[in-house]
CSV table of C-alpha atoms in Angstrom, one decimal:
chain,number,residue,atom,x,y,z
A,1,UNK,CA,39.5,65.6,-44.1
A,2,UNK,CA,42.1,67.5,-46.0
A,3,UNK,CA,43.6,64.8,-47.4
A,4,UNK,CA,40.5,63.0,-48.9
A,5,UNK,CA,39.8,66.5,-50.3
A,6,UNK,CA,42.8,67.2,-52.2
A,7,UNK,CA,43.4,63.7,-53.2
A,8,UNK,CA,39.3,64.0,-55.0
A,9,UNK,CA,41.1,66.9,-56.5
A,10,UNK,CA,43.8,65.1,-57.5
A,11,UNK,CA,42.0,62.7,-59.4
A,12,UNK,CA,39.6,65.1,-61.3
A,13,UNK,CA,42.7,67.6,-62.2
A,14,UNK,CA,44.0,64.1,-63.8
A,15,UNK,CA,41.0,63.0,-65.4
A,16,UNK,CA,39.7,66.1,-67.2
A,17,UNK,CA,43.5,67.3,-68.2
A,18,UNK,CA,43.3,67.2,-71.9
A,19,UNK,CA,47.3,66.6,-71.5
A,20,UNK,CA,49.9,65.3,-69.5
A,21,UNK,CA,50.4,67.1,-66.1
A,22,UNK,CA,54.1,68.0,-64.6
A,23,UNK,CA,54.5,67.6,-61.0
A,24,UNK,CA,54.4,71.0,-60.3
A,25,UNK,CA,51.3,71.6,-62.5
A,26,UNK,CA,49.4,68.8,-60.9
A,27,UNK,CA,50.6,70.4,-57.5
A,28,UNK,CA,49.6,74.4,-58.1
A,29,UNK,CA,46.1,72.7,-59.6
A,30,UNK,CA,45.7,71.1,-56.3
A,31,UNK,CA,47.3,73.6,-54.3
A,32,UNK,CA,49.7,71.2,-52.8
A,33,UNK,CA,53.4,70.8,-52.7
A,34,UNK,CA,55.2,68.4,-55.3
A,35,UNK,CA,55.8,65.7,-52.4
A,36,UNK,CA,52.2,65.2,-51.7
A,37,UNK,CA,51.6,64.7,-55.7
A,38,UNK,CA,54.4,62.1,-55.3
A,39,UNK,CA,52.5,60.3,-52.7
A,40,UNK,CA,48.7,60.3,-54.3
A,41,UNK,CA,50.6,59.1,-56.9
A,42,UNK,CA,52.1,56.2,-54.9
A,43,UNK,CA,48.8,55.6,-52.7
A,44,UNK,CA,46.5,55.3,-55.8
A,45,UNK,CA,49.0,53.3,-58.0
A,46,UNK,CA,49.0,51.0,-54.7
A,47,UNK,CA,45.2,50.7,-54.8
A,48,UNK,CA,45.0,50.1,-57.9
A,49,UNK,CA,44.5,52.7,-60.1
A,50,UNK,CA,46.5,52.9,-63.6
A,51,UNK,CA,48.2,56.4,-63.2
A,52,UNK,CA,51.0,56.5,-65.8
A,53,UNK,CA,54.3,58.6,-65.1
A,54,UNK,CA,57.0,59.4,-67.8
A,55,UNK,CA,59.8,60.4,-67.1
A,56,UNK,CA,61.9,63.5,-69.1
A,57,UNK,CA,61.4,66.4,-70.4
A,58,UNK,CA,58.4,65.7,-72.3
A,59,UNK,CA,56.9,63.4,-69.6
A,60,UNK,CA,54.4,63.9,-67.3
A,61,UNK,CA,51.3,61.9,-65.2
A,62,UNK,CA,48.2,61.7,-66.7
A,63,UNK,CA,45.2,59.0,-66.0
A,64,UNK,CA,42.8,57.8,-68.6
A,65,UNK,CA,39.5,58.3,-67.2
A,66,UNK,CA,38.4,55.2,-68.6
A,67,UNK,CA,40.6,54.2,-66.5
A,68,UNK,CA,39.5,56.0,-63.6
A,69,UNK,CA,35.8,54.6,-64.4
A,70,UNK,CA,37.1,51.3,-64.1
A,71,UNK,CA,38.3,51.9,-61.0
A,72,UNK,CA,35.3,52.4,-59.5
A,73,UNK,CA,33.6,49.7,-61.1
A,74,UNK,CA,31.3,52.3,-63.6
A,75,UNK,CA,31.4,51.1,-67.5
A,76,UNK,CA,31.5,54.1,-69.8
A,77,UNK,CA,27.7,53.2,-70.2
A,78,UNK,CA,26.5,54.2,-66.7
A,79,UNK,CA,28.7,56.9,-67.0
A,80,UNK,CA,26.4,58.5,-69.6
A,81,UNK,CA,23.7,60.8,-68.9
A,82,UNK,CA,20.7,60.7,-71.0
């Protein structure tokens, strides 16, 4: 139970970061070590999800939540709440 836990918080640390997360900023956010980042990342990129990793000193992860949204099969309009 855990797991599906943190990886929920995974995805909404992504989704509402205004930036682009380090490793070990996604990993304090969801109070996990840097390996278990590595393998949400790696799980959800295998599902399906468009998580985008760049490399460097300016890199980072970050996840559109558009994208997210059309992950789950919600358009942006359904999204809104009146």
């Amino acid at each position: 139970m855990a797991k599906l836990v943190n990886s929920m918080r995974f995805l909404k640390a992504l989704a509402s970061a205004e930036k682009r997360l380090t490793l070990k900023e996604l990993a304090n956010e969801v109070n996990v070590k840097e390996r278990m980042v590595r393998i949400y990342i790696t799980e959800f990129k295998e599902a399906g999800l468009n998580i985008k990793t760049y490399p460097g000193q300016h890199g980072g992860i970050e996840l559109d939540e558009k994208d997210l949204l059309d992950f789950f099969g919600i358009n942006q309009k359904e999204s809104q709440v009146d």
